[in-house]
Coordinates of C-alpha atoms in Angstrom, one line a residue:
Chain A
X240 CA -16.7 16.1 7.8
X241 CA -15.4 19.0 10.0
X242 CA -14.2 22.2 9.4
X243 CA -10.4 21.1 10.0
X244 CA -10.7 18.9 7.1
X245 CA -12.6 21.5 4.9
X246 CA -9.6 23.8 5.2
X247 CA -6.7 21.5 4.2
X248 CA -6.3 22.6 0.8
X249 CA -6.3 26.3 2.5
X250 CA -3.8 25.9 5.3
X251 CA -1.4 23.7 2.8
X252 CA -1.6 27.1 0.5
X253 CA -0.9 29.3 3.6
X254 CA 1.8 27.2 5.2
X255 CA 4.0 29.1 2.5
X256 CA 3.0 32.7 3.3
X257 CA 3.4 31.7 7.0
X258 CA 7.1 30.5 6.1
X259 CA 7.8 33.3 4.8
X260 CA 6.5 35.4 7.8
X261 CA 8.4 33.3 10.2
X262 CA 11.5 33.5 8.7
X263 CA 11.2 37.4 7.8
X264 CA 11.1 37.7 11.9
X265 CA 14.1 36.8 12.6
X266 CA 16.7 33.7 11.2
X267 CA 15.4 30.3 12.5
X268 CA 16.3 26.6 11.8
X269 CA 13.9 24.2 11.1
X270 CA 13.4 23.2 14.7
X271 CA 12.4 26.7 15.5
X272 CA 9.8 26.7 12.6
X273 CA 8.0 23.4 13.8
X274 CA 7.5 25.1 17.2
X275 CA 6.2 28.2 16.4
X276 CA 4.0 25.9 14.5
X277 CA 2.9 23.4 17.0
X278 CA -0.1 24.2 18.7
X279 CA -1.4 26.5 16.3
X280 CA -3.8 25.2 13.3
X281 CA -1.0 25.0 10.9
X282 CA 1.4 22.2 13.3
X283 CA 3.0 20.4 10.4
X284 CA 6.1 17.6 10.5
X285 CA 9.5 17.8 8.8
X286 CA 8.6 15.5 6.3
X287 CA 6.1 18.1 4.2
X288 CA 8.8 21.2 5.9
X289 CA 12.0 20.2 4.0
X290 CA 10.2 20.0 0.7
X291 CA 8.4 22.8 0.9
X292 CA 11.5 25.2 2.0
X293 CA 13.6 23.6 -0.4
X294 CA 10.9 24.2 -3.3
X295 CA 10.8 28.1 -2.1
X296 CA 14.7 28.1 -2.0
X297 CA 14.8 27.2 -5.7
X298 CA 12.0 29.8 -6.0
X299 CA 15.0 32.3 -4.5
X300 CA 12.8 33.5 -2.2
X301 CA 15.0 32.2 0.8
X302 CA 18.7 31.3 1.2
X303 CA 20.2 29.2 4.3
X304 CA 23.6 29.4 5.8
X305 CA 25.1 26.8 8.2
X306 CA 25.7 27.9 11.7
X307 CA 27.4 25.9 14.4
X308 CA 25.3 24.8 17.5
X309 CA 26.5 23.5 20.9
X310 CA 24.7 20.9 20.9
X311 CA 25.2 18.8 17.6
X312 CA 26.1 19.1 14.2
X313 CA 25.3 22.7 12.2
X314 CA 22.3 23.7 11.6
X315 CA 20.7 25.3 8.8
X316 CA 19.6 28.5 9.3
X317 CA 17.0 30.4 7.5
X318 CA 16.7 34.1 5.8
X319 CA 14.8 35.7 3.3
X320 CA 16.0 37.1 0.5
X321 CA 14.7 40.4 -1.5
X322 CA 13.0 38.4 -3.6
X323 CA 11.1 36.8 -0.4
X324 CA 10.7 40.1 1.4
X325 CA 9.0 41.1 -2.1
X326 CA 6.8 38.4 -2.2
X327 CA 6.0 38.4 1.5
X328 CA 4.6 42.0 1.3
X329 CA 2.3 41.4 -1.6
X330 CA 0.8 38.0 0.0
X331 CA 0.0 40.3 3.0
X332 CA -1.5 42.9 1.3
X333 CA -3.8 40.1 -0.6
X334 CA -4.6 38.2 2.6
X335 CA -5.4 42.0 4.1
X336 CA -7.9 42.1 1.2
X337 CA -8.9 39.0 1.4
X338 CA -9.7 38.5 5.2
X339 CA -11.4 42.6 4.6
X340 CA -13.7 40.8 2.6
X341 CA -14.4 37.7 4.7
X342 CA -15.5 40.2 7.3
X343 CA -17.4 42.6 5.5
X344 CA -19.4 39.9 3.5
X345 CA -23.2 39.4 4.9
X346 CA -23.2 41.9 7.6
X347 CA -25.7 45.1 7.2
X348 CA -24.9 47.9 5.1
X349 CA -23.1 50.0 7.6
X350 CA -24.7 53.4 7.0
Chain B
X295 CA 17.0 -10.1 22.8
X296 CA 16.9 -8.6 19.4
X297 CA 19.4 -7.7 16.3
X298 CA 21.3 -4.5 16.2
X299 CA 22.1 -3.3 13.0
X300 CA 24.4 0.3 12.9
X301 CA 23.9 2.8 10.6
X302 CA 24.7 5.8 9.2
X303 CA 22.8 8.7 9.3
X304 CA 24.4 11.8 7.7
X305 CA 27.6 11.2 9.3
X306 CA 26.7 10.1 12.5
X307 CA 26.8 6.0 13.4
X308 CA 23.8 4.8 15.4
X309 CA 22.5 1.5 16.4
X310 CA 18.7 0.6 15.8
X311 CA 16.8 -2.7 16.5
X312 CA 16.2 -5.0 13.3
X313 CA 12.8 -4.0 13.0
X314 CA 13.3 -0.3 13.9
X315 CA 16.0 -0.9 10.6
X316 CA 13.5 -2.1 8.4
X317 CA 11.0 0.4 9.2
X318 CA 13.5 3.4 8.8
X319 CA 14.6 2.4 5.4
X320 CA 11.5 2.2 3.9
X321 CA 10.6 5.3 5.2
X322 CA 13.4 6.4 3.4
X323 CA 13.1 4.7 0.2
X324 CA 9.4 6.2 0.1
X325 CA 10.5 9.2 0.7
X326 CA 13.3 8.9 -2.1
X327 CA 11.0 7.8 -4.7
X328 CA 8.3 10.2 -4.0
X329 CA 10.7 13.3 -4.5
X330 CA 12.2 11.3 -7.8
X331 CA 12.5 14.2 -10.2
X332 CA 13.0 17.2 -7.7
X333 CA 16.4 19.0 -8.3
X334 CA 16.8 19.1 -5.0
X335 CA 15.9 15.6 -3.6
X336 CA 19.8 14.6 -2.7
X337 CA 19.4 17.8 -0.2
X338 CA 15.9 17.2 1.2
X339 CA 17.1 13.5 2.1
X340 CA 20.2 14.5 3.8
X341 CA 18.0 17.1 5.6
X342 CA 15.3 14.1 6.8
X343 CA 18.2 12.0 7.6
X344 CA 19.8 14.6 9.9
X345 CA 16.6 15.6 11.6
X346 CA 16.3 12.0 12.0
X347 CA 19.7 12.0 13.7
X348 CA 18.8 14.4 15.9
X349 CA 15.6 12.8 17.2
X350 CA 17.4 9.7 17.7
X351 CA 19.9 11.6 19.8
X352 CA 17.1 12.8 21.6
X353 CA 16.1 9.3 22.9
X354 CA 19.8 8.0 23.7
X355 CA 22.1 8.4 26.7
X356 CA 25.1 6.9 28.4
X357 CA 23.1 3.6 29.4
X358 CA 21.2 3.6 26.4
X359 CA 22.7 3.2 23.4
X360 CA 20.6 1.2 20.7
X361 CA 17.1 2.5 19.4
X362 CA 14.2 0.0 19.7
X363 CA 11.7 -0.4 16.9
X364 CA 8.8 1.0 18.8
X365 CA 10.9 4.1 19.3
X366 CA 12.3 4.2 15.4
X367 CA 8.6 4.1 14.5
X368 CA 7.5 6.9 16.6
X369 CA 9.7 9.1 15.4
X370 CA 8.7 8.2 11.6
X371 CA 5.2 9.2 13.1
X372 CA 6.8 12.9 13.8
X373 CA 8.3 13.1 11.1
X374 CA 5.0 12.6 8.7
X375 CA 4.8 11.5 5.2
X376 CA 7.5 13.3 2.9
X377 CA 5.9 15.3 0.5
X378 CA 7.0 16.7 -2.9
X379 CA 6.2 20.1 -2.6
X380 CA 6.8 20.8 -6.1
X381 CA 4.9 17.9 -7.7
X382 CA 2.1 19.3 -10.2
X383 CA -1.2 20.2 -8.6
X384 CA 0.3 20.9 -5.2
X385 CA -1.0 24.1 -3.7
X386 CA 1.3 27.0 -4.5
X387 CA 2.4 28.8 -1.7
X388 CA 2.6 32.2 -4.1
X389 CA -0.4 31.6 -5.8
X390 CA -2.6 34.4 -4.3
X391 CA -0.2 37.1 -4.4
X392 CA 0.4 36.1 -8.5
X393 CA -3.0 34.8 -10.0
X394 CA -5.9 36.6 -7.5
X395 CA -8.4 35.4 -10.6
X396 CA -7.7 31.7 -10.9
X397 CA -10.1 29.7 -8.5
X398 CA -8.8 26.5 -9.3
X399 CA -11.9 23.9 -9.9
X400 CA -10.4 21.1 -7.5
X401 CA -10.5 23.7 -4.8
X402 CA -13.4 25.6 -5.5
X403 CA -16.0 22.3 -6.2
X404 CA -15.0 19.6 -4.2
X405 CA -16.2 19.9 -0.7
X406 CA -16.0 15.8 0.2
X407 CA -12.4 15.6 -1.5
X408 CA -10.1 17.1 0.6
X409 CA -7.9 14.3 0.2
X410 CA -6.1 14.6 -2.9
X411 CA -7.7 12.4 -5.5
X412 CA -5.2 9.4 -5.2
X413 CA -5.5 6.4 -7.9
X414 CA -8.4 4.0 -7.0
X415 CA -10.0 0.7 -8.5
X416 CA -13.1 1.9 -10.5
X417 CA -15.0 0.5 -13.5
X418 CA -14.6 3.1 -16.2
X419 CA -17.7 2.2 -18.7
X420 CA -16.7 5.1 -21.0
X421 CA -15.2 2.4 -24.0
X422 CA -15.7 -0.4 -22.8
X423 CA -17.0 -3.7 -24.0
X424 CA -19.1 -4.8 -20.6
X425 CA -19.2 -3.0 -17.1
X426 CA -15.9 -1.5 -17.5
X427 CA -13.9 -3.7 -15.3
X428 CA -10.8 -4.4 -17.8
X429 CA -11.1 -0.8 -18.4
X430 CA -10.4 -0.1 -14.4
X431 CA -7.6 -2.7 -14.0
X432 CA -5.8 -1.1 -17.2
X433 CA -5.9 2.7 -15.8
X434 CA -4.8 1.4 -12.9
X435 CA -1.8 -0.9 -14.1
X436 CA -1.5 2.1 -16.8
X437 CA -1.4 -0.8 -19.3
X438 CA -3.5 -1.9 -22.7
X439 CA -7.2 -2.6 -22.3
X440 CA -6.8 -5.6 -24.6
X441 CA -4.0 -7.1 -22.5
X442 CA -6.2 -7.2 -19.7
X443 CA -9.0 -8.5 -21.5
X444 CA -6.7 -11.0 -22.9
X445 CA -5.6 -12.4 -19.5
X446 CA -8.8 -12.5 -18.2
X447 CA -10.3 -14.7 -21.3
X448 CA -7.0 -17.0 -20.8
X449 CA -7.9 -17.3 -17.1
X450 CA -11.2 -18.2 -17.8
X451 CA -10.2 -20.5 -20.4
X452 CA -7.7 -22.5 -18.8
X453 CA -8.4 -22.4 -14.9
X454 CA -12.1 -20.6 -14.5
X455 CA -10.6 -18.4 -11.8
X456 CA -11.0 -15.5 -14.8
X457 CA -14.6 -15.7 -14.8
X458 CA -14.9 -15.7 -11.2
X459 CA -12.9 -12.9 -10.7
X460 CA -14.3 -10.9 -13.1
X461 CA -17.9 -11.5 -11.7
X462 CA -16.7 -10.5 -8.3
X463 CA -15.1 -7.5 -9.6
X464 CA -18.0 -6.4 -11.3
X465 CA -20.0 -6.3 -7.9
X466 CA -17.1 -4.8 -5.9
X467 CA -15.7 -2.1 -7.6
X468 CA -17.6 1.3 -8.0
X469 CA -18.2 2.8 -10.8
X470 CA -16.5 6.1 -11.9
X471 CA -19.1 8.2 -12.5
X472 CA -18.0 11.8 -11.2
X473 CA -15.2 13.7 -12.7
X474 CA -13.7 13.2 -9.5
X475 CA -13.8 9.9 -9.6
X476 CA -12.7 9.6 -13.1
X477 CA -9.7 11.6 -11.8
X478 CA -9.2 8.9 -9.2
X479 CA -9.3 6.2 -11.0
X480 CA -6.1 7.0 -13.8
X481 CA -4.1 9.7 -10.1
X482 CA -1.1 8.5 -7.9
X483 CA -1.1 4.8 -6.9
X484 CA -2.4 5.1 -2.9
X485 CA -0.7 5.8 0.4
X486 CA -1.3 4.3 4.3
X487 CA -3.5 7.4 4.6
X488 CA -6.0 6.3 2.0
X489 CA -6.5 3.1 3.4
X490 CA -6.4 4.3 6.7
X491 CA -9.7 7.3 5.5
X492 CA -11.3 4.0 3.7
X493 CA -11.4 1.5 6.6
X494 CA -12.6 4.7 8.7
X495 CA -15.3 5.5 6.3
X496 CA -17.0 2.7 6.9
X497 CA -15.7 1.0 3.5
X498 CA -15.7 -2.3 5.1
X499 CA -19.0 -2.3 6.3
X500 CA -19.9 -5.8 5.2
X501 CA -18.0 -7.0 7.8
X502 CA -20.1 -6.2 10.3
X503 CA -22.3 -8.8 9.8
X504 CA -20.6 -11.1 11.1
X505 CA -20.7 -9.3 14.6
X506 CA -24.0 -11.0 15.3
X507 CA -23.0 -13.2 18.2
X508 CA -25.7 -15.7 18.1
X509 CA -25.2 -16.5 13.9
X510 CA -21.5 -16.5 14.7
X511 CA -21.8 -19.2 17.9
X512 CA -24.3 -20.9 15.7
X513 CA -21.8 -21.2 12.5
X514 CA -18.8 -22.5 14.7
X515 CA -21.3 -24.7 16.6
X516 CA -21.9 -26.4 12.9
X517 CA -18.9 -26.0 11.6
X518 CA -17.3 -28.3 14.4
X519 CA -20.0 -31.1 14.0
X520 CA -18.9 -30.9 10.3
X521 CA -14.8 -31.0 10.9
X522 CA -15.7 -34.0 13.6
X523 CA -17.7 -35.6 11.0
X524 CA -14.8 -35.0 8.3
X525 CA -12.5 -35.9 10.3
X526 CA -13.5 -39.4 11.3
X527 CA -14.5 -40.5 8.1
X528 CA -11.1 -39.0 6.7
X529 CA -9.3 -41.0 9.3
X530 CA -11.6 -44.4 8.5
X531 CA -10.9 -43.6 5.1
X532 CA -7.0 -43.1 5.4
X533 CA -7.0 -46.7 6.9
X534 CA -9.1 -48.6 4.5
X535 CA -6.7 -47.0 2.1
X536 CA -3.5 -48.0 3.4
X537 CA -3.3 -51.0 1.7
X538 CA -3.8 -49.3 -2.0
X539 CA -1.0 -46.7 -0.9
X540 CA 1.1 -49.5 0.0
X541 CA 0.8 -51.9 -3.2
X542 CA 2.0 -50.0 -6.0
X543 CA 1.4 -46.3 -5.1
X544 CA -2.9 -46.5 -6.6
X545 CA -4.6 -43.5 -5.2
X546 CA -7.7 -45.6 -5.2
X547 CA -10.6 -43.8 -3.7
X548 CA -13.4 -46.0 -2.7
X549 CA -16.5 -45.5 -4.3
X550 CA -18.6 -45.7 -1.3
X551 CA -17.2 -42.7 0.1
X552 CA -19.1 -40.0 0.8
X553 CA -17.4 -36.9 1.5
X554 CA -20.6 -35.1 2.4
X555 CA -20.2 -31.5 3.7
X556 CA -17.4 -32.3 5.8
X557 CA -15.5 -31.8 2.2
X558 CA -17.2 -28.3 1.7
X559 CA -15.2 -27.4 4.6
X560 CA -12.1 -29.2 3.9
X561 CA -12.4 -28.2 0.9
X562 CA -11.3 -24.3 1.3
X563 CA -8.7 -25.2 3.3
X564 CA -7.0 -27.1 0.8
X565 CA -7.4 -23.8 -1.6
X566 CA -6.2 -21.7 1.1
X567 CA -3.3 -23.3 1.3
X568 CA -2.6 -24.1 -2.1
X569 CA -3.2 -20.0 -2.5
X570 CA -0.9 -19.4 0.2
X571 CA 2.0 -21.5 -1.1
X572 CA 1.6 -19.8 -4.1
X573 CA 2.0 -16.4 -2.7
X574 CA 5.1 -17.6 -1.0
X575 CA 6.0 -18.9 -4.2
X576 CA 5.3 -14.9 -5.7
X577 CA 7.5 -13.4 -3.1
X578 CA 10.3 -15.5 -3.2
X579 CA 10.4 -14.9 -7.0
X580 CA 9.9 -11.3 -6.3
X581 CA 12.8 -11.2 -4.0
X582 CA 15.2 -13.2 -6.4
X583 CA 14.5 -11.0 -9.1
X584 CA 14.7 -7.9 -7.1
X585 CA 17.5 -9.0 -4.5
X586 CA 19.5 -11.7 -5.7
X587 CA 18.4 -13.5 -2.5
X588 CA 15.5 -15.9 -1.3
X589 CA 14.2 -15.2 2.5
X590 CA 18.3 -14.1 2.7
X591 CA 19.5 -17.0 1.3
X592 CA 21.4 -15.7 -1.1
X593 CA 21.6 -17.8 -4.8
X594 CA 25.2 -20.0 -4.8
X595 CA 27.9 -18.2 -6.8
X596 CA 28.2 -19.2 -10.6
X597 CA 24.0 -20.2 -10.7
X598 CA 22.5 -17.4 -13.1
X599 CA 18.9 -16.2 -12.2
X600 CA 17.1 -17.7 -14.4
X601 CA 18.1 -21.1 -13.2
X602 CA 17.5 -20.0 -9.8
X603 CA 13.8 -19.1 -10.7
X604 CA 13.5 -22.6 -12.4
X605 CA 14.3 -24.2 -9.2
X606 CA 12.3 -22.0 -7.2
X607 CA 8.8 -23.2 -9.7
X608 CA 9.9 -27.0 -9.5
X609 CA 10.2 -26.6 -5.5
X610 CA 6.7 -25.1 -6.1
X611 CA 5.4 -28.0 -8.0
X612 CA 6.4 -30.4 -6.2
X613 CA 4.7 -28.9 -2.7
X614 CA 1.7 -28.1 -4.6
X615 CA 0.9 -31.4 -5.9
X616 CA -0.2 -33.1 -2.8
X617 CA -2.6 -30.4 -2.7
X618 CA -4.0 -30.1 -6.1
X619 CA -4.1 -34.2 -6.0
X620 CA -6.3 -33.3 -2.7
X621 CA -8.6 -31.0 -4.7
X622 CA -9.1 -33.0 -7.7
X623 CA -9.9 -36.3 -5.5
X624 CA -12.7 -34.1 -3.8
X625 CA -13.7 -32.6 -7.0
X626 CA -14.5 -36.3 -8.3
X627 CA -16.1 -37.7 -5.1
X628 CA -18.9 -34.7 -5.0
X629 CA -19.3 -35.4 -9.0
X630 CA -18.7 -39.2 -9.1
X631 CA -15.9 -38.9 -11.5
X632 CA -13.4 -36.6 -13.6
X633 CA -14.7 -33.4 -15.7
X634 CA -18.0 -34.0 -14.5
X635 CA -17.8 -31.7 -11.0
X636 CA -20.7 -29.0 -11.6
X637 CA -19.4 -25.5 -12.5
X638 CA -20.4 -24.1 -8.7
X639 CA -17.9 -26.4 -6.9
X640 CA -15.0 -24.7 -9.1
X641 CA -16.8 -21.3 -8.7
X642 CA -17.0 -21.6 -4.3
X643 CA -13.4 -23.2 -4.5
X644 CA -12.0 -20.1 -6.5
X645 CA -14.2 -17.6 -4.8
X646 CA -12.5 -19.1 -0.8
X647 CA -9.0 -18.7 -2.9
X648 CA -9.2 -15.6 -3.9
X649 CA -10.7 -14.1 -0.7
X650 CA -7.9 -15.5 1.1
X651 CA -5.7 -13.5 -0.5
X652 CA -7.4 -10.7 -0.9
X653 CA -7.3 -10.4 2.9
X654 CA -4.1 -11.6 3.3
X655 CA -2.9 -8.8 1.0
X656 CA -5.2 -6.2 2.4
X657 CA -3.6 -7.1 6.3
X658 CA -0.2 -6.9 4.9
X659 CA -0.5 -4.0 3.0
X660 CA -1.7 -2.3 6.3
X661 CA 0.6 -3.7 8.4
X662 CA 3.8 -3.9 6.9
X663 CA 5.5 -0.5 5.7
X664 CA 7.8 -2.7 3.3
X665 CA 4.5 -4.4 1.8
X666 CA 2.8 -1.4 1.5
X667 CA 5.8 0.7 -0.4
X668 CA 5.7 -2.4 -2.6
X669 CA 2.0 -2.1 -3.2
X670 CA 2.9 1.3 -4.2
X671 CA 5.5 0.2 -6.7
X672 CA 3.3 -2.7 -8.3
X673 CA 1.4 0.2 -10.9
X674 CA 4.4 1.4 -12.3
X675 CA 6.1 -1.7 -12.3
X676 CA 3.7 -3.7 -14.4
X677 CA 3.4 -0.7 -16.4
X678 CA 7.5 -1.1 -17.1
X679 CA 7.2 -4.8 -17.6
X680 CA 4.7 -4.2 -20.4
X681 CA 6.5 -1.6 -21.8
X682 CA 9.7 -3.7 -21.8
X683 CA 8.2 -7.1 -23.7
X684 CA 6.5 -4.8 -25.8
X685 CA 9.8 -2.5 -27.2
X686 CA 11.5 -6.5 -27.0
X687 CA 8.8 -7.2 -29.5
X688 CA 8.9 -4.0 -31.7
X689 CA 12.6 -4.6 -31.7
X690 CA 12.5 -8.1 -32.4

């Protein structure tokens, strides 16, 4: 089996903290977040989005708020709340430590 | 030229092809069932359903107005499997930041398994009386060991199928040896995508034996000799029979026919039949019970359910007779009389039937999204039936 399929469990765990980064950027509808997606390793589909963002609403760590849009019906717009912001900066910090030790690991004592 | 069926999709009215309807709504029901118990599942649908709307906004434009079912199931492709975020072992998007210590074992151990472990057919020898097959079938139906055990003995009792069944099962299905596997055998009933990995992984490989072209031309070659062969003694036979048929209605077989192998291949055909009928027969009974209706036909006002299903089993006797008269008349000319047909005939007879619809199942299961949400369903359902005659009986 290949490496993509190795890290499926992984990317589902990170697709959160990746939400969460997203959304901290600036406020985005779901269409937004699938794009800024696609292409990358984490491309996912609305069916496993809406759950998940829903899930982290009733966590509190988002809120939405319906905008109108010229073309269409209103759209639900994105934000973090404190609680997100909160739980976005200690996810960094962890992945920080995290990917510090993923490089550091196996190479030669620097000395 | 094709039905149009309108519907509404969070507000908005469009038009979609029959198919492209069919497909849609049990995209939907899936998705409805598998976030039963979320808090917010109301929400998430009407999110799916609007998203939907857009995409099928995407596709329309003055001069085309109606959504064919090739383009309704694309956009079910792009809009992937709905998946309950919030249902148990799902990973935790938070879990780093708030338990840095807890490796979960799934994750940690299971380097084939990336897959979640959905619920497979395995023979579970931990308590079992034989090879563990009962034990299997009864995590999977989530029902009583001894039930199962109890059908099979009556099946084997009354029709022999049991016996057969139960030898082929013990030869097909693995055994659940890992803890992985032991996990798989009581998790989730299974989805598209786990058929889909299994055909890929090569779990079908028998089949490939039949790919050799010369044992294949060979086979048909025979097989044709044998179905001319068949066929013109069935024909001389037919007319030297008239006459019987004609006085009095005596299915008289003459003793000095000899069906030969021409009836080993007739034979199955019969069965097949007979086994398809009978499916029909399972889900037009399904459908009344669940629907009300039979193919659409829906049950005349004033006629209660149970009368309907009455009907429905006469209707089924009545077309299955010719058969089964079929079957027992070859049944007594390879044994030269009643009760005496050696065991092996049954066993080859049951063994064609029950392959037939094994593979009828497996192709519609793959095939049809309504089939295969209703393969999904049939766990918990029998699990409910159960359940129901049981309290019936506690409360009786």
């Amino acid at each position: 089996m290949g490496v993509n399929e190795k890290f499926t469990p992984i990317r589902k765990g990170l697709l959160g903290f990746l939400l969460l980064k997203i959304i901290s950027a600036d406020k985005v509808y779901v269409a937004d977040i699938l794009r800024q997606l696609k292409g990358t390793e984490f491309a996912t589909q609305e069916g496993t989005l809406y759950p998940l963002l829903s899930k982290m609403r009733r966590e509190k760590l988002l809120d939405y708020e319906w905008k109108e849009s010229d073309a269409g019906p209103p759209r639900k717009y994105y934000e973090l709340t404190a609680r997100g912001r909160e739980q976005l900066r200690e996810t960094s910090d962890y992945w920080q430590r995290i990917s510090g030790t993923v490089k550091s690991l196996g190479q030669p004592p620097a000395s | 030229m094709n039905k149009v069926i309108t519907i509404n999709l969070n507000g908005n009215a469009y038009q979609l092809e029959e198919g492209g309807f069919e497909a849609l709504r049990a995209y939907l029901d899936g998705a409805a069932r598998r976030l039963d118990g979320n808090p917010d599942r109301d929400e998430i649908i009407a999110d799916i359903e609007q998203a939907i709307a857009d995409k099928c906004r995407g596709m329309l434009g003055t001069y085309k107005t109606v959504l064919s079912a090739k383009e309704v199931g694309l956009i079910i492709e792009e809009m992937g499997p709905v998946e309950d975020a919030s249902a148990g072992a799902d990973a935790d998007p938070a879990a780093g930041a708030t338990a840095p210590g807890g490796t979960r074992p799934e994750t940690a151990g299971t380097e084939s398994k990336a897959v979640p472990p959905v619920r497979r057919l395995y023979k579970i020898p931990h308590g079992a009386m034989s090879p563990g097959v009962c034990n299997g079938l009864a995590a999977y139906f989530n029902i009583d060991v001894s039930l199962v055990r109890f059908l099979f003995l009556l099946f084997t009792v009354f029709w022999g199928i049991g016996c057969v069944a139960y030898v082929l099962l013990i030869f097909l299905l693995p055994t659940a040896k890992t803890p992985e596997e032991k996990a798989a055998a009581q998790g989730p009933p299974p989805t598209a995508q786990e058929f889909i990995r299994r055909a890929k992984e090569g779990y079908y490989e028998g089949m490939k034996a039949f790919a050799d072209k010369q044992a294949h031309r060979e086979w048909r070659r025979k097989f044709h000799r044998e179905m001319r062969g068949w066929r013109r003694a069935f024909h001389h036979e037919m007319r030297a029979n008239t006459r019987h048929w004609q006085q009095g209605f005596v299915p008289h077989w003459a003793p000095g026919f000899q069906p030969g192998i021409g009836a080993w291949f007739a034979l199955p055909f019969v069965s097949i039949l007979r086994a398809g009928l009978a499916l029909l027969w399972i889900v037009a009974l399904v459908s009344l019970l669940a629907t009300g209706a039979v193919f659409g036909v829906l049950l005349p006002a004033g006629i209660p359910v149970w009368a309907g299903v009455l009907c429905l089993f006469a209707f089924y006797l009545v077309l299955a007779w010719p058969l089964k008269a079929m079957r027992r008349a070859y049944y007594w000319n390879a044994a030269g009389g009643p009760f005496f047909a050696p065991p092996f005939i049954y066993a080859f007879d049951a063994f064609i039937g029950i392959g037939f619809v094994v593979v009828l199942l497996w192709l519609a299961g793959h095939h049809l999204p309504q089939i295969h949400e209703a393969f999904r369903n049939i766990p918990p359902l029998v699990h409910e039936a159960v359940n129901a005659v049981k309290d019936w009986w506690a409360a009786r």
